[in-house]
mmCIF file of C-alpha atoms in Angstrom:
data_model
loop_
_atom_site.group_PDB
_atom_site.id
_atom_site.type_symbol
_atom_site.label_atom_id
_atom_site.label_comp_id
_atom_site.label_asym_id
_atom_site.label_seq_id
_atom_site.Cartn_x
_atom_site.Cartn_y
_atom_site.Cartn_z
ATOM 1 C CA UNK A 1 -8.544 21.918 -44.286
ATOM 2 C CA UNK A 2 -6.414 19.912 -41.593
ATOM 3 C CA UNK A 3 -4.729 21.969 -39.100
ATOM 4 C CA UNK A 4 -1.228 21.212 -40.831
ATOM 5 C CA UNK A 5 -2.658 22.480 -44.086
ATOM 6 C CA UNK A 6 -3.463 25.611 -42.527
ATOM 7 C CA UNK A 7 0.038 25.976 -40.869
ATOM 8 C CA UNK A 8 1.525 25.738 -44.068
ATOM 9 C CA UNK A 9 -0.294 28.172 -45.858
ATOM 10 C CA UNK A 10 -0.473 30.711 -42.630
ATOM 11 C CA UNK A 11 3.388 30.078 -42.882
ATOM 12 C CA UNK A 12 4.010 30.688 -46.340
ATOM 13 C CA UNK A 13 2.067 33.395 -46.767
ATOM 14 C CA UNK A 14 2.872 35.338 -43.666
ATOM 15 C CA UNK A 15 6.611 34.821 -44.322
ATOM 16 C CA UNK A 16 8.811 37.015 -42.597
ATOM 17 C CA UNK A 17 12.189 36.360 -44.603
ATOM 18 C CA UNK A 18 11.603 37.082 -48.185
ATOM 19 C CA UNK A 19 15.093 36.311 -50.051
ATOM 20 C CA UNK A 20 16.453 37.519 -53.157
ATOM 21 C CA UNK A 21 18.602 36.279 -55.696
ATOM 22 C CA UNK A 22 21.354 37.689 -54.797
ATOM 23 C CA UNK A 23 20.715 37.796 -50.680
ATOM 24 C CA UNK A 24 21.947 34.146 -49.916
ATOM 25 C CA UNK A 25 25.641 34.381 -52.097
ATOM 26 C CA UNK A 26 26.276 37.810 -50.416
ATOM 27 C CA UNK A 27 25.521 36.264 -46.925
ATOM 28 C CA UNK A 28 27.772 33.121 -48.166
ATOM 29 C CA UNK A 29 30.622 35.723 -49.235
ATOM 30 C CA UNK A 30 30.633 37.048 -45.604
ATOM 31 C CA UNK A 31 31.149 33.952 -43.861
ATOM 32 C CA UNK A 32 34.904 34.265 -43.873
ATOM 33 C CA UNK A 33 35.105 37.651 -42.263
ATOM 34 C CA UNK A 34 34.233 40.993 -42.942
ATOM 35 C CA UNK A 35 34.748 42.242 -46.662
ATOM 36 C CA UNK A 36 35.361 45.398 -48.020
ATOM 37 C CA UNK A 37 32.228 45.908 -51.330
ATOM 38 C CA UNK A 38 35.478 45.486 -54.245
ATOM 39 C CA UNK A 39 36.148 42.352 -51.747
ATOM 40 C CA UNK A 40 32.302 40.889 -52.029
ATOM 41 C CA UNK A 41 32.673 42.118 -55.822
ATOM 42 C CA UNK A 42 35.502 39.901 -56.585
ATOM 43 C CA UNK A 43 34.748 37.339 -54.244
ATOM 44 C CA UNK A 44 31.123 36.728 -55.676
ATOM 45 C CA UNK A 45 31.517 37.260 -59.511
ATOM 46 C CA UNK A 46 28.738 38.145 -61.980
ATOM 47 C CA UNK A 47 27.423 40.993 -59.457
ATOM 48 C CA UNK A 48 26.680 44.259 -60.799
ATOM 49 C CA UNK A 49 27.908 47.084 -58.400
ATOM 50 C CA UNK A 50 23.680 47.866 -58.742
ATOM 51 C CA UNK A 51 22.577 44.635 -57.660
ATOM 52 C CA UNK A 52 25.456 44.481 -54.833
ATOM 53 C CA UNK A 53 24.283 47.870 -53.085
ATOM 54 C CA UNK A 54 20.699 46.595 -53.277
ATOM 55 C CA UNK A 55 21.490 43.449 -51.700
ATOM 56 C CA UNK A 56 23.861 45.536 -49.034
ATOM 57 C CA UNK A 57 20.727 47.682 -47.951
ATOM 58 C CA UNK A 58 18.641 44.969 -47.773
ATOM 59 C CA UNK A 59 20.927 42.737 -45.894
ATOM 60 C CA UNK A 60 21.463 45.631 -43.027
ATOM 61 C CA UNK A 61 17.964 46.775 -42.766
ATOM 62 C CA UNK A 62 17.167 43.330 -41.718
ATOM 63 C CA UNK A 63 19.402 42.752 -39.289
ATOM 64 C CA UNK A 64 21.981 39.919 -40.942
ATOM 65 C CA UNK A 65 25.166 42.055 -41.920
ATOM 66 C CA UNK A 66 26.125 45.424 -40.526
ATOM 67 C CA UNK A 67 28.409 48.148 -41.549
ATOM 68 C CA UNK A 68 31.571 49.646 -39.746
ATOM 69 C CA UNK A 69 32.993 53.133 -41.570
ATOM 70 C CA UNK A 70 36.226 53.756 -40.963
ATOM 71 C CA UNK A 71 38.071 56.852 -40.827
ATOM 72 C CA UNK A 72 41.110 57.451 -42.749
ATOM 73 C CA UNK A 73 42.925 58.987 -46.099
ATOM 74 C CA UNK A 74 40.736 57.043 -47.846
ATOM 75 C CA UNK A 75 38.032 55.901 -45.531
ATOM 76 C CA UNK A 76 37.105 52.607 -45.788
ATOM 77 C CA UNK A 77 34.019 50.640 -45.175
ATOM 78 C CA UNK A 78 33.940 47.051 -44.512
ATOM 79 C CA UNK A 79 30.276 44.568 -44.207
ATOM 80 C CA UNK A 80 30.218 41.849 -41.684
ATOM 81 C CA UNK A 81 27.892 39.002 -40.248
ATOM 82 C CA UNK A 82 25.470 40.010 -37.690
ATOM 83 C CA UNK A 83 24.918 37.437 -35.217
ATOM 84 C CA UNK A 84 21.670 36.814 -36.645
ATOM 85 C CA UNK A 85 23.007 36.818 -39.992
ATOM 86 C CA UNK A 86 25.907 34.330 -38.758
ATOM 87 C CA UNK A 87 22.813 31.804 -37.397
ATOM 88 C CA UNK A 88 21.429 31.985 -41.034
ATOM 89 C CA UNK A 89 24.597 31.374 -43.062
ATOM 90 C CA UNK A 90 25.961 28.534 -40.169
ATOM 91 C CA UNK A 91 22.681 26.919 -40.186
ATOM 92 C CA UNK A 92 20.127 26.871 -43.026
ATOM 93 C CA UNK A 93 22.189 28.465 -45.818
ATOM 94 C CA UNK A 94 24.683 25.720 -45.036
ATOM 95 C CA UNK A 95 22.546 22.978 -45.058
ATOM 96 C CA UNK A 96 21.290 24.392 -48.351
ATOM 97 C CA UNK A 97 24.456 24.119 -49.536
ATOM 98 C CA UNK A 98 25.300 21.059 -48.715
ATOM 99 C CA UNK A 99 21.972 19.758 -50.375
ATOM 100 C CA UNK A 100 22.616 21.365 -53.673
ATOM 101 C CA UNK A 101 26.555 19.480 -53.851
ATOM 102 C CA UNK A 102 24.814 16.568 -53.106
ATOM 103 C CA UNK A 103 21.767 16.787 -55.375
ATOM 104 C CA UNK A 104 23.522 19.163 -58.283
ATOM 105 C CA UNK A 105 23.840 16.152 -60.939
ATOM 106 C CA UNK A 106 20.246 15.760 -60.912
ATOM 107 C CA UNK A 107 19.158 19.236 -60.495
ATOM 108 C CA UNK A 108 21.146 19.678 -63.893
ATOM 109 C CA UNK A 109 19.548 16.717 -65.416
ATOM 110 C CA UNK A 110 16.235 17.736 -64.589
ATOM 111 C CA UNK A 111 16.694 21.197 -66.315
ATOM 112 C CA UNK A 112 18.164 19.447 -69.521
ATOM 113 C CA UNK A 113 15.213 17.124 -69.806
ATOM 114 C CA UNK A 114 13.076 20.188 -68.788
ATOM 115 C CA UNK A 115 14.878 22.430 -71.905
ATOM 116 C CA UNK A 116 14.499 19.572 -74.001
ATOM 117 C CA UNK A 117 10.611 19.137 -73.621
ATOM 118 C CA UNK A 118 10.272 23.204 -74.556
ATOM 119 C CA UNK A 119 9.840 24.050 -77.921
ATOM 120 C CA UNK A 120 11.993 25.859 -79.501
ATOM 121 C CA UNK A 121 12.081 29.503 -79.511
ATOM 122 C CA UNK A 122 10.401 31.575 -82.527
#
């Protein structure tokens, strides 16, 4: 095995981010600004209010959003960007982004053709 081979796997394996589903398109939904969770509810779509608080603890115990309380009749709680989170979202997640509006025609043809080749279901 070439040194580069070895990298790779060393790399892959030993990954230190390990995203969910859900992770990247709540880190997308707090680029804007801080959000309150009915605000990352809305602005997302599809998320159960399960899945959402999973994501949310996830998020903070790694570092990439954090969470301000704030006192009040009601108290409110808002989620924001982290700096490390903001280098995640500006950078790769955007660049991500960018590559799947670009590439999304053929991404979609390649799962028709790929749904097409599957038998049917019994």
């Amino acid at each position: 095995m070439t040194e580069h081979e070895n990298h790779g796997r060393g790399w892959v394996a030993g990954c230190r981010l390990r995203a969910h589903t859900w992770d990247p398109v709540v880190l997308a939904a707090l680029r804007p600004g801080p959000r309150r969770r009915h605000e990352l509810r809305t602005a997302i779509g599809g998320i159960s209010d399960k899945v959402l608080t999973e994501a949310l603890r996830r998020l903070l115990s790694r570092g990439l959003i954090d969470r301000h309380a704030y006192a009040g009749a009601p108290p409110r709680v808002e989620y924001g960007l982290t700096g490390l989170g903001r280098g995640l979202v500006e950078g790769p997640l955007t660049a991500l982004g960018h590559w799947a509006v670009a590439h999304g025609d053929a991404l979609l043809e390649a799962q028709d053709e790929a749904a097409g080749d599957r038998p049917p279901p019994a």
